[in-house]
PDB file of C-alpha atoms and ligand atoms in Angstrom:
ATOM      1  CA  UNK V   1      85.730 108.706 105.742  1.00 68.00           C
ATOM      2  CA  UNK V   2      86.931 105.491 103.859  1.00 83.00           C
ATOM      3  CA  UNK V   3      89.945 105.655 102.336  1.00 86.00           C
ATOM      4  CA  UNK V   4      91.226 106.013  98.605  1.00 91.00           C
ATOM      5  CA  UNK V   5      93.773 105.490  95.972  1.00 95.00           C
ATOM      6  CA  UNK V   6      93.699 107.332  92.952  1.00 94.00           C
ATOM      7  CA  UNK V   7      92.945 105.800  90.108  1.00 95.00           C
ATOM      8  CA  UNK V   8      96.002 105.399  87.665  1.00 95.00           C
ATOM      9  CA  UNK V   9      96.190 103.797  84.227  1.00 95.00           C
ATOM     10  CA  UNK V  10     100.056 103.584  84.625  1.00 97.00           C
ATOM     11  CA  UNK V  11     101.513 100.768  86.379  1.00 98.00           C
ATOM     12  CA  UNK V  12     104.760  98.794  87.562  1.00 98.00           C
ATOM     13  CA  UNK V  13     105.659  95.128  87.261  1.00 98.00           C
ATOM     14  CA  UNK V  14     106.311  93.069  90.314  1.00 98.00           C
ATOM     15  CA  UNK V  15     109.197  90.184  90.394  1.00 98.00           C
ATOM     16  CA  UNK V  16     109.924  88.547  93.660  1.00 98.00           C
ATOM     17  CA  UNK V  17     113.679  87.960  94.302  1.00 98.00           C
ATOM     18  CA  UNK V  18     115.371  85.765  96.556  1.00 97.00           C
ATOM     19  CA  UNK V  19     117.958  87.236  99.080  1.00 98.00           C
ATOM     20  CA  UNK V  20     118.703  84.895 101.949  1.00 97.00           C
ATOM     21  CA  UNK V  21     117.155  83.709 104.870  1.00 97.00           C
ATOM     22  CA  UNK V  22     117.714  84.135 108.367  1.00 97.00           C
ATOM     23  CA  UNK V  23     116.693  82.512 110.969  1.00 96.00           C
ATOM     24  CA  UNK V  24     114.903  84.195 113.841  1.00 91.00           C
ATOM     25  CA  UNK V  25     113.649  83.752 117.418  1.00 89.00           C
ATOM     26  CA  UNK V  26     109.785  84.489 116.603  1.00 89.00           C
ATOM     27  CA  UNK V  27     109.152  85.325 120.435  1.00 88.00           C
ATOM     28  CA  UNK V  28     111.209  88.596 120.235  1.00 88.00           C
ATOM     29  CA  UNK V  29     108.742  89.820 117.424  1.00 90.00           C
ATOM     30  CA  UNK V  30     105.511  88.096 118.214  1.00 90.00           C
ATOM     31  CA  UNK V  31     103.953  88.187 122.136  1.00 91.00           C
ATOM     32  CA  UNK V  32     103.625  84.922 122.550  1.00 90.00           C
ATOM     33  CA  UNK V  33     105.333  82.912 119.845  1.00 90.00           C
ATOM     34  CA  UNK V  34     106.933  79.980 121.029  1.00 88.00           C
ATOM     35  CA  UNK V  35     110.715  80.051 121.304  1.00 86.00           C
ATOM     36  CA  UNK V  36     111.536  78.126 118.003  1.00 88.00           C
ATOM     37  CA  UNK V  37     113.818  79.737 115.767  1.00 93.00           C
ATOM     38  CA  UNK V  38     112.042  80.075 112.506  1.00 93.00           C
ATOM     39  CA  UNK V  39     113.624  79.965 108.868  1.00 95.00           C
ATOM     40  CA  UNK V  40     112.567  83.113 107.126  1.00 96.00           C
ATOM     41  CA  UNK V  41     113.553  84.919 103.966  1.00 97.00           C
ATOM     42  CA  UNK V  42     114.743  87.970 103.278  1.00 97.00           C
ATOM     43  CA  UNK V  43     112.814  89.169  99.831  1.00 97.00           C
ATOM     44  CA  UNK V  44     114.162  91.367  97.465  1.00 98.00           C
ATOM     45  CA  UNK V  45     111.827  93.093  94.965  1.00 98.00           C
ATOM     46  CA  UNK V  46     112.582  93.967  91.145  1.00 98.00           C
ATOM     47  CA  UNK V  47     109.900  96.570  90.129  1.00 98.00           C
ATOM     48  CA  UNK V  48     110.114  97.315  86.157  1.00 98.00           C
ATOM     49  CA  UNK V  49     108.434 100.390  84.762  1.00 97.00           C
ATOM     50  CA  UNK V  50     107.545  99.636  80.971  1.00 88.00           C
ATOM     51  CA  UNK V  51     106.859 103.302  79.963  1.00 92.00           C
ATOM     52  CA  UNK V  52     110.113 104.087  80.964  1.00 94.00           C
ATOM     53  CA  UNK V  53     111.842 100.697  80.347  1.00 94.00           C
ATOM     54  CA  UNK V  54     113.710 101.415  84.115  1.00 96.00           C
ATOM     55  CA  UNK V  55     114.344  99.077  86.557  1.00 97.00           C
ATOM     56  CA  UNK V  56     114.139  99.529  90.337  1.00 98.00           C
ATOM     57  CA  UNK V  57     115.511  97.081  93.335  1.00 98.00           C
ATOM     58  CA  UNK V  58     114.273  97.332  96.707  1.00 98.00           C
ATOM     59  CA  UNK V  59     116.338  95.926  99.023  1.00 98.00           C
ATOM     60  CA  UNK V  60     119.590  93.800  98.692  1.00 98.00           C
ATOM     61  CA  UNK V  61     119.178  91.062 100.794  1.00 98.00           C
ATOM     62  CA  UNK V  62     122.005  89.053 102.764  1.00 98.00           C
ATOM     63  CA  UNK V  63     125.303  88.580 101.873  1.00 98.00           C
ATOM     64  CA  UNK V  64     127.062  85.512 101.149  1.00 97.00           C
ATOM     65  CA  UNK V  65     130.608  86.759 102.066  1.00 97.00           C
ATOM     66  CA  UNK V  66     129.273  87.696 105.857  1.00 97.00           C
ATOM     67  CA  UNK V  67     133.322  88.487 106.790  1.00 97.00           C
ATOM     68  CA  UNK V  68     132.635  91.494 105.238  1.00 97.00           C
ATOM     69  CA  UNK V  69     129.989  92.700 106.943  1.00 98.00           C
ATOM     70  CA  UNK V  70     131.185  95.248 109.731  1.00 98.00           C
ATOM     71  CA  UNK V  71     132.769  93.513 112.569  1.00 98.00           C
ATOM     72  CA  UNK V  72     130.221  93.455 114.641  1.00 97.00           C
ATOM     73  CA  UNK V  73     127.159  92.594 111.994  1.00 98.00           C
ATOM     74  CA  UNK V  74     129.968  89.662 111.114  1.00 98.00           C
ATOM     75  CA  UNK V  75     130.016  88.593 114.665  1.00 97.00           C
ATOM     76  CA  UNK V  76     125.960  88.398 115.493  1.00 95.00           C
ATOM     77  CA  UNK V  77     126.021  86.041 112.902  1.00 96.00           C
ATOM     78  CA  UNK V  78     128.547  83.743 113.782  1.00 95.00           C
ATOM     79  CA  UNK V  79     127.184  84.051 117.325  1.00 93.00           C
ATOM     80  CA  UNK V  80     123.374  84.992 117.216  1.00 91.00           C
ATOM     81  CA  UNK V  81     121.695  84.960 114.133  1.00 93.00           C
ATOM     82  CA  UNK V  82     122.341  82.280 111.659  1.00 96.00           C
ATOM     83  CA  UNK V  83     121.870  82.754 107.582  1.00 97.00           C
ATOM     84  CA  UNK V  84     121.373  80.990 105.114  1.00 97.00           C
ATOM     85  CA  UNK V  85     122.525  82.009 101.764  1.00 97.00           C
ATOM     86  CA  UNK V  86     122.451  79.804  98.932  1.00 96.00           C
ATOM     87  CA  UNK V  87     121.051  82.187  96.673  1.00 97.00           C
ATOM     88  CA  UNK V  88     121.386  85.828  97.208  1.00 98.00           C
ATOM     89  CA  UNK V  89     119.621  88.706  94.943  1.00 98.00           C
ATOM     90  CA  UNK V  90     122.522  88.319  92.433  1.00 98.00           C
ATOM     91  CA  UNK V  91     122.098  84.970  91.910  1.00 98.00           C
ATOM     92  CA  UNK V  92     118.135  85.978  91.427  1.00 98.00           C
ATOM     93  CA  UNK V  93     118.528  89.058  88.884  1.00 98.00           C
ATOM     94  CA  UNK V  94     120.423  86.346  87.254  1.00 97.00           C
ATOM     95  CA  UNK V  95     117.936  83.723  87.595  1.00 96.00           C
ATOM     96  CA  UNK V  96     115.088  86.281  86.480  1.00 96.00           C
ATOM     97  CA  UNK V  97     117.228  87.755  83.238  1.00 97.00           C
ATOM     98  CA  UNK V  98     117.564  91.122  84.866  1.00 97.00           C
ATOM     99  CA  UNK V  99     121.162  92.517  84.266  1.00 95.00           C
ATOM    100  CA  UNK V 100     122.688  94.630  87.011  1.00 95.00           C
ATOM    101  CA  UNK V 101     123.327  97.200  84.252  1.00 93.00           C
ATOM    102  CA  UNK V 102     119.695  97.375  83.364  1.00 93.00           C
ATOM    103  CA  UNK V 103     118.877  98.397  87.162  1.00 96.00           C
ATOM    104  CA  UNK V 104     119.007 102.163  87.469  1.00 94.00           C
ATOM    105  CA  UNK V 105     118.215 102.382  91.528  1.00 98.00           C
ATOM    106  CA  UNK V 106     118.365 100.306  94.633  1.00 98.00           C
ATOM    107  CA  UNK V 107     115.694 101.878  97.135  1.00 98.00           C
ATOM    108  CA  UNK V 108     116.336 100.701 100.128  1.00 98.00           C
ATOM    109  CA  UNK V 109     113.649  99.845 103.361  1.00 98.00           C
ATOM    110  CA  UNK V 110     116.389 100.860 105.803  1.00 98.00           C
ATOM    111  CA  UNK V 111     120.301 100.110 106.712  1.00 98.00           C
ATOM    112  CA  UNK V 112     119.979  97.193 108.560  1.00 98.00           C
ATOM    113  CA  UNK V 113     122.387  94.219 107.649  1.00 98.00           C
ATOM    114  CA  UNK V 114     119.584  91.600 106.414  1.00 98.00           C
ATOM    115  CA  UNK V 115     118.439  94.139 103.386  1.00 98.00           C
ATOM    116  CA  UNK V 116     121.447  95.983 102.424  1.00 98.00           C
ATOM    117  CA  UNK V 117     123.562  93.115 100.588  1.00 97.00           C
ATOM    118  CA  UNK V 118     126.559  94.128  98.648  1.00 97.00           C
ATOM    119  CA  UNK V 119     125.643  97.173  96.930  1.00 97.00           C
ATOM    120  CA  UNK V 120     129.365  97.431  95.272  1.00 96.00           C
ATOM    121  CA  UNK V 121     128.421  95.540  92.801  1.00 95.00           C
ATOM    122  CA  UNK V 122     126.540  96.824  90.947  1.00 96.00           C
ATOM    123  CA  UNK V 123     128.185 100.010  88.529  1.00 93.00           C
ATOM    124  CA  UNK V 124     129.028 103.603  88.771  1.00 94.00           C
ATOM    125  CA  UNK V 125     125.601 104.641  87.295  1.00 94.00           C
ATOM    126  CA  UNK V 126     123.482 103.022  89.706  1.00 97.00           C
ATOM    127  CA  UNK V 127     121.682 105.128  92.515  1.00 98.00           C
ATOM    128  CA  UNK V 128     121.012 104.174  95.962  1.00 98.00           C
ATOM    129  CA  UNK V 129     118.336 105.555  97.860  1.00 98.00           C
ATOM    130  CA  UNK V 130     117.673 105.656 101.610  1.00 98.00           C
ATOM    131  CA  UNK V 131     115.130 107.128 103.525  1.00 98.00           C
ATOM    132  CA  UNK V 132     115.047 110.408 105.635  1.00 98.00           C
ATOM    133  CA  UNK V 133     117.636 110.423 108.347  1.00 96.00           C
ATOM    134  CA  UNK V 134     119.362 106.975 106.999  1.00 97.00           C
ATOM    135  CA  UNK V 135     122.225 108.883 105.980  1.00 96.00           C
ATOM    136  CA  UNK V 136     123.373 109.875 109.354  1.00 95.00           C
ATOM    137  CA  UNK V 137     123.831 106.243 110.062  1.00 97.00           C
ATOM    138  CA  UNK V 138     126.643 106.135 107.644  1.00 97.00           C
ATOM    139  CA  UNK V 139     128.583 109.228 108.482  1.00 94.00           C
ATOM    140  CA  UNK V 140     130.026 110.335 111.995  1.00 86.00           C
ATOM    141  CA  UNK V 141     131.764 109.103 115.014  1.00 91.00           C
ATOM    142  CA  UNK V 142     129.465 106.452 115.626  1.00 93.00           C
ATOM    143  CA  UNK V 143     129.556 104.252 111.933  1.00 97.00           C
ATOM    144  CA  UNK V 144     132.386 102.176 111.130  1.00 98.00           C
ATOM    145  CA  UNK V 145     135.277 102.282 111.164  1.00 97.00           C
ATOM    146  CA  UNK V 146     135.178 105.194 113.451  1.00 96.00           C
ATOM    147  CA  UNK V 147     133.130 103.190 115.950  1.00 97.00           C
ATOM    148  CA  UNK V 148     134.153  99.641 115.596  1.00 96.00           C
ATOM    149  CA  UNK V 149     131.248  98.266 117.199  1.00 96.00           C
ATOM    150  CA  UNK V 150     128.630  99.669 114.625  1.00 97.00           C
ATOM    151  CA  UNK V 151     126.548  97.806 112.576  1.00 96.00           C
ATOM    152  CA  UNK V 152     126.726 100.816 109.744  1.00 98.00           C
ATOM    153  CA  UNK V 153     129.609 100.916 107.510  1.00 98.00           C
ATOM    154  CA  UNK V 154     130.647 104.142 106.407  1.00 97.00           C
ATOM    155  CA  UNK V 155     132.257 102.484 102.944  1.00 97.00           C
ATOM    156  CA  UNK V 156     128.653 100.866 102.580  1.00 98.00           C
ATOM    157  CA  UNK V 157     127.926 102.879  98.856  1.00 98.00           C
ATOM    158  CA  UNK V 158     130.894 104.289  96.201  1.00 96.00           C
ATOM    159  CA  UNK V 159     131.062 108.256  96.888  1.00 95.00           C
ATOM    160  CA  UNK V 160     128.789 110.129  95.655  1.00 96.00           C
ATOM    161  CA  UNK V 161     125.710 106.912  94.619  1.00 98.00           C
ATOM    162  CA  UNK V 162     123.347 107.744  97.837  1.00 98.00           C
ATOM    163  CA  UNK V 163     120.741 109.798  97.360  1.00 98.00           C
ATOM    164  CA  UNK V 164     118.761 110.117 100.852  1.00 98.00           C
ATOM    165  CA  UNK V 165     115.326 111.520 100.870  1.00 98.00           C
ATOM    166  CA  UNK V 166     114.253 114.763 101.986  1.00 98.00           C
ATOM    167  CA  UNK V 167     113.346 115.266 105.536  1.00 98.00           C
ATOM    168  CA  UNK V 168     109.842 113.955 106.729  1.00 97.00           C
ATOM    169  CA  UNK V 169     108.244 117.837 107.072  1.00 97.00           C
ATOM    170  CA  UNK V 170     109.913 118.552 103.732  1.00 98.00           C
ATOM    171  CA  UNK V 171     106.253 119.265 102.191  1.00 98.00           C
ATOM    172  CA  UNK V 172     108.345 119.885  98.517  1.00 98.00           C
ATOM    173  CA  UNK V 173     108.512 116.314  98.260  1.00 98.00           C
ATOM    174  CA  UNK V 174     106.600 114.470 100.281  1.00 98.00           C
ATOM    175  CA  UNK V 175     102.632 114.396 100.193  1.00 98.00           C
ATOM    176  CA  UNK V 176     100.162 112.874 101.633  1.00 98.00           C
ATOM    177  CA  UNK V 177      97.757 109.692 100.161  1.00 98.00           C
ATOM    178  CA  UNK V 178      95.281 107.207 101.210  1.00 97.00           C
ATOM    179  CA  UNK V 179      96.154 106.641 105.269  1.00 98.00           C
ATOM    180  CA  UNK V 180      99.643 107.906 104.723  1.00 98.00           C
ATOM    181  CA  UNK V 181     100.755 111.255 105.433  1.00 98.00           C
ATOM    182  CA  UNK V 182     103.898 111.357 103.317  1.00 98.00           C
ATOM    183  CA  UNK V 183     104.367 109.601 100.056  1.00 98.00           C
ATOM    184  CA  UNK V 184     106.367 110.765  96.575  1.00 98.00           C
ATOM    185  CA  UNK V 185     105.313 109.906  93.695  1.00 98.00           C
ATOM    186  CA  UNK V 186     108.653 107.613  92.312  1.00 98.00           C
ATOM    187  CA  UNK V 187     108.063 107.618  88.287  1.00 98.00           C
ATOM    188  CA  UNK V 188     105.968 110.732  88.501  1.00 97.00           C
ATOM    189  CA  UNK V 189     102.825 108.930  87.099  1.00 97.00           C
ATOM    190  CA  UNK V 190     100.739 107.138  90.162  1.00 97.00           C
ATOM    191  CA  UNK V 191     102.403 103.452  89.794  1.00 98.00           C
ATOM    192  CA  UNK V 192     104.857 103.646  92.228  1.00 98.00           C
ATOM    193  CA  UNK V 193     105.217 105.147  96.171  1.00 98.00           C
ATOM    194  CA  UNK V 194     107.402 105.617  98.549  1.00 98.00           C
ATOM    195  CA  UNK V 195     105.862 105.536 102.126  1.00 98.00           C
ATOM    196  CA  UNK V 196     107.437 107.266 104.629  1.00 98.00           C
ATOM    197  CA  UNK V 197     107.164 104.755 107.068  1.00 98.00           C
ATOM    198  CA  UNK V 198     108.468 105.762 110.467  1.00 97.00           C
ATOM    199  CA  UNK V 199     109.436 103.408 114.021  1.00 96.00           C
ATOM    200  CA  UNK V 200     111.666  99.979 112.929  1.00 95.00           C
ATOM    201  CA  UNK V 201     114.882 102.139 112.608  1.00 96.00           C
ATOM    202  CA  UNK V 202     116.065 105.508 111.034  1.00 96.00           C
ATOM    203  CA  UNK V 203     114.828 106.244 107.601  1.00 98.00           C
ATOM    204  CA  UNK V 204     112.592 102.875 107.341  1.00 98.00           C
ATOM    205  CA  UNK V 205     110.486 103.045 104.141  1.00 98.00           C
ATOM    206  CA  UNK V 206     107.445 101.405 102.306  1.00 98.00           C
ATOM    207  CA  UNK V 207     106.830 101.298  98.202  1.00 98.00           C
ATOM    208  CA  UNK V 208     102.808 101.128  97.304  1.00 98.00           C
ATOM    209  CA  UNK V 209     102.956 100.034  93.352  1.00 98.00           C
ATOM    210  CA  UNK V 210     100.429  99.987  91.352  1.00 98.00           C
ATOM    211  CA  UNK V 211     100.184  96.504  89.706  1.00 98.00           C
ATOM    212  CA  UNK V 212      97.924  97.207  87.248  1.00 97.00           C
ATOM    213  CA  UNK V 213      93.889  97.257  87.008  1.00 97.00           C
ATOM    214  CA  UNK V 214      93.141  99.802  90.158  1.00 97.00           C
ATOM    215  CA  UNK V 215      95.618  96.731  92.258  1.00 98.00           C
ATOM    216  CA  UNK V 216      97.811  97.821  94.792  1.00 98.00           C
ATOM    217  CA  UNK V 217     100.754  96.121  96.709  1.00 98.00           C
ATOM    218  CA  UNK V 218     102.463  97.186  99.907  1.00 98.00           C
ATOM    219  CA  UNK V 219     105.785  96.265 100.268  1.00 98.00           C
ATOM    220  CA  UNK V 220     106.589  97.091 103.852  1.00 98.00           C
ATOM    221  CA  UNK V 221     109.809  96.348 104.763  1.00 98.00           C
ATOM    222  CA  UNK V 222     110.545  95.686 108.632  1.00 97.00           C
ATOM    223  CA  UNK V 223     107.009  97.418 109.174  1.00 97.00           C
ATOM    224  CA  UNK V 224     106.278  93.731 111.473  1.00 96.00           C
ATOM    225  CA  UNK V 225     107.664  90.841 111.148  1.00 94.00           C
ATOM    226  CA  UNK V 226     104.234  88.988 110.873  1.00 93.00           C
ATOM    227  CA  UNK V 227     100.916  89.413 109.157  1.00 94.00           C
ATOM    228  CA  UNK V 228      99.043  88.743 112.222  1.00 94.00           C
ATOM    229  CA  UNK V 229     100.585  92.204 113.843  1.00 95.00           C
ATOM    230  CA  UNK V 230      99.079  93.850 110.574  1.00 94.00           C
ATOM    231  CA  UNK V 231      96.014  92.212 110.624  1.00 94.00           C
ATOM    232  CA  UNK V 232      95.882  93.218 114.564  1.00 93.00           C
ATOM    233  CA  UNK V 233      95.258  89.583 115.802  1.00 94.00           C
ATOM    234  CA  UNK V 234      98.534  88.868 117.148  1.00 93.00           C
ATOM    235  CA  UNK V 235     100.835  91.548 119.551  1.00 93.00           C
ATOM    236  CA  UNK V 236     104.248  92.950 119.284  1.00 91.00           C
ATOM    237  CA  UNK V 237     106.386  91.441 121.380  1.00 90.00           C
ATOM    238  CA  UNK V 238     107.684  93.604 123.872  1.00 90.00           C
ATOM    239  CA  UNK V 239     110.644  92.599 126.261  1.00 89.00           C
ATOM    240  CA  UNK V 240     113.463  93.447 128.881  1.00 88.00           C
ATOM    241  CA  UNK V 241     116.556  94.348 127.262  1.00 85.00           C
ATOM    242  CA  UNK V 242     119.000  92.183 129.191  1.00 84.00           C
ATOM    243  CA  UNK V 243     122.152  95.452 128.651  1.00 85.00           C
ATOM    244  CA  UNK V 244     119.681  98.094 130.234  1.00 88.00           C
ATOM    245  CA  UNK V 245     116.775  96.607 131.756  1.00 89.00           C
ATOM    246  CA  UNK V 246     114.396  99.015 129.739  1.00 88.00           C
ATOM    247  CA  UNK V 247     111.436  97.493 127.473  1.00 87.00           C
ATOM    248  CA  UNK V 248     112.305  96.608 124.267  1.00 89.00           C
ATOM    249  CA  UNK V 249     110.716  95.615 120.594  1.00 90.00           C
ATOM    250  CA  UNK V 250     111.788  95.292 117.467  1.00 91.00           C
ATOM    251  CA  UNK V 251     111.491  98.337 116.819  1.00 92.00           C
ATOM    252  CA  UNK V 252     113.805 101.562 117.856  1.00 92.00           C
ATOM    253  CA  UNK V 253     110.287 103.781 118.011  1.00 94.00           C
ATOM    254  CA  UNK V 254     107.550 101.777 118.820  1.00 92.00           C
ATOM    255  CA  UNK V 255     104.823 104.168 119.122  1.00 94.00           C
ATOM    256  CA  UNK V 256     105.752 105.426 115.587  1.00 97.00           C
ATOM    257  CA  UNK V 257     106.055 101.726 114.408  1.00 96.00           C
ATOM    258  CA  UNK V 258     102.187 101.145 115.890  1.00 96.00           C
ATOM    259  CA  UNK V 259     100.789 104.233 114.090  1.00 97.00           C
ATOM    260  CA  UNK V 260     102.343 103.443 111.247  1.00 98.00           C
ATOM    261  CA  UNK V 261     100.569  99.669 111.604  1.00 97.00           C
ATOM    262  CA  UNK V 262      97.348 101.486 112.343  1.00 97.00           C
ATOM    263  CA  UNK V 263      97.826 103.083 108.958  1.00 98.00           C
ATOM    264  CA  UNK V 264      98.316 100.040 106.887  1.00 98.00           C
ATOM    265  CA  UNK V 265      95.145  98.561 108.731  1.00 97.00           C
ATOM    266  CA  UNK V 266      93.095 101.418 107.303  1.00 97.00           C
ATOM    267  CA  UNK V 267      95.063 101.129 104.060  1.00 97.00           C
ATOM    268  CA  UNK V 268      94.305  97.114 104.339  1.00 97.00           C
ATOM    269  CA  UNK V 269      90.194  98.099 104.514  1.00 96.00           C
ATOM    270  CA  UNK V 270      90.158  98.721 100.531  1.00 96.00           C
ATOM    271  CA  UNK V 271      90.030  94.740  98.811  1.00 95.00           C
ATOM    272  CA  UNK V 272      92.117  96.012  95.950  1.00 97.00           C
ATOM    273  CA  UNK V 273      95.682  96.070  98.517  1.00 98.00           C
ATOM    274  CA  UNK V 274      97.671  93.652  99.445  1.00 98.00           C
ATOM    275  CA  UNK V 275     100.814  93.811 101.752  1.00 98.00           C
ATOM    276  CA  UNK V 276     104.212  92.092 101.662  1.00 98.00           C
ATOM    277  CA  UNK V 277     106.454  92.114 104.772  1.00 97.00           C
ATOM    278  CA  UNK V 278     110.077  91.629 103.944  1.00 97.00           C
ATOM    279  CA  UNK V 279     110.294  88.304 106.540  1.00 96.00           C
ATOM    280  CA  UNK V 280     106.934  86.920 105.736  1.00 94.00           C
ATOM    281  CA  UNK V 281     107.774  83.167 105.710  1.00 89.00           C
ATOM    282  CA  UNK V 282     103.891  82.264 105.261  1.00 89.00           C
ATOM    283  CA  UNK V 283     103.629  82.687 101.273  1.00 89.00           C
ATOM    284  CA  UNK V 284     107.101  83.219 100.002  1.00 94.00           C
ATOM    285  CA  UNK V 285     106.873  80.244  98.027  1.00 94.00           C
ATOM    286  CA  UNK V 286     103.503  81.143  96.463  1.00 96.00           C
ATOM    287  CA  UNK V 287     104.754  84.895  96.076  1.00 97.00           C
ATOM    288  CA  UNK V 288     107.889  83.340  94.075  1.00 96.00           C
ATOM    289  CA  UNK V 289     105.955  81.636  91.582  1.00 96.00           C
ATOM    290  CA  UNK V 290     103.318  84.314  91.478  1.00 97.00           C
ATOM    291  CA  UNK V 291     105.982  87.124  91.249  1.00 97.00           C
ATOM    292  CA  UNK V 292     107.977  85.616  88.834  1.00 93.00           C
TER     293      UNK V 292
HETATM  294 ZN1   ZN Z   1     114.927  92.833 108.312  1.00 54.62          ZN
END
């Protein structure tokens, strides 16, 4: 049976924003890939609902002022991971006219350093969303400061500004479309999606928006980290973690991660979809000016 979309007359505008680059051994993603480090960005997303005149962010992006990252997040990238930050996403809602007062929620792919930014700066009316199970990274004996070698920071949102999605078999909110088995409908009119999307790291989610004329775009996160894994003509790298000797990949589930890539291929079958990886540093430029 092929797969669908429904077909929606409402609709969500795109804008690309720049959020820092980082730059990344390719061979730890990609089986194969030759052992350069590649410059890659780190891309934000403002998606603006006219009927509603509300703004959503996904994703923060890097932060310039990488001392205050948790310790250890501040000391990979002194040590292991380098960034580059000239702009970050404020610097792009600026450059785009967007006011941080105008954006009502930051959604969130998942907690990892390279997409959460600052989100303190924005005000006390803004929401932040994370994906089932996310929240558990930020609370407990094992975020920071508790555990000073975590990469979560329990001080990451003001009180009370998370809101973190309902659990994957939580049928109340999530349902199923196209390939996926459990999306919510965001503006509660077809244009925009989250994706539960399932393997790179705790609460990891996609948004499928509806860009207008029956045209979809996938913006999946940390889904892969290259278009060829997508497509299915390149492999994830897999690899032996040098601390415990067990096979590793960029993702903390990979069977979950590869059914979830098996879903975007079918997804990927219809003409009318596209798909946008977070670290996708074959079109950013194009995607910029396209996006803008
Ligand atoms: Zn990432």
């Amino acid at each position: 049976m092929s797969i669908t979309l429904p077909t929606v007359k409402a609709k969500v505008n795109l804008r690309l924003l720049s959020a820092g680059h980082l730059f990344l051994p390719m061979n730890l993603f990609v089986e194969g890939a030759d052992l350069a480090v590649h410059k890659v960005p780190t891309m934000s997303w403002a998606i603006e609902h006219q009927e509603t005149a509300r703004t959503v962010i996904l994703d923060l992006g890097v932060r310039k002022d990488i001392e205050n990252y948790t310790p250890a997040v501040h000391h990979r990238l002194r040590n292991i991971i380098k960034v580059d930050v000239e702009q970050d996403v404020y610097d792009s809602l600026s450059q785009r006219g967007i006011r941080l007062e105008d954006v009502d929620t930051v959604i969130f792919s998942h907690l990892h350093w390279d997409h959460i930014g600052n989100p303190r700066r924005f005000g006390p009316l803004t929401q932040f969303v994370v994906g089932p199970g996310a929240g558990n990274l930020l609370r407990g004996p094992q975020s920071y400061p508790s555990d000073h070698t975590s990469w979560f920071d329990s001080n990451l949102f003001p009180p009370g500004q998370m809101i973190e999605l309902a659990a994957a078999n939580d049928s109340s909110f999530w349902s199923p479309l196209g390939p996926f088995p459990e999306t919510h409908d965001f503006f509660d009119d077809g244009s925009l999606y989250i994706v539960n999307a399932p393997g790179h790291c705790p609460g990891h989610i996609n948004l499928l928006a509806h860009i207008g004329d029956g045209r979809w775009v996938l913006l999946a996160g940390d889904s892969s980290h290259d278009l060829g894994i997508v497509h299915g003509t390149k492999k994830m790298a897999i690899y032996r973690d040098e601390a415990t000797g067990l096979p590793k990949c960029a993702h903390q589930d990979r069977v979950a991660a590869e059914k979830h890539l098996e879903r975007i291929r079918e997804l990927l079958k219809m003409s009318t979809v596209e798909v946008f990886l977070a670290h996708d540093d074959s079109c950013f430029e194009q995607l910029y000016q396209r996006f803008g």
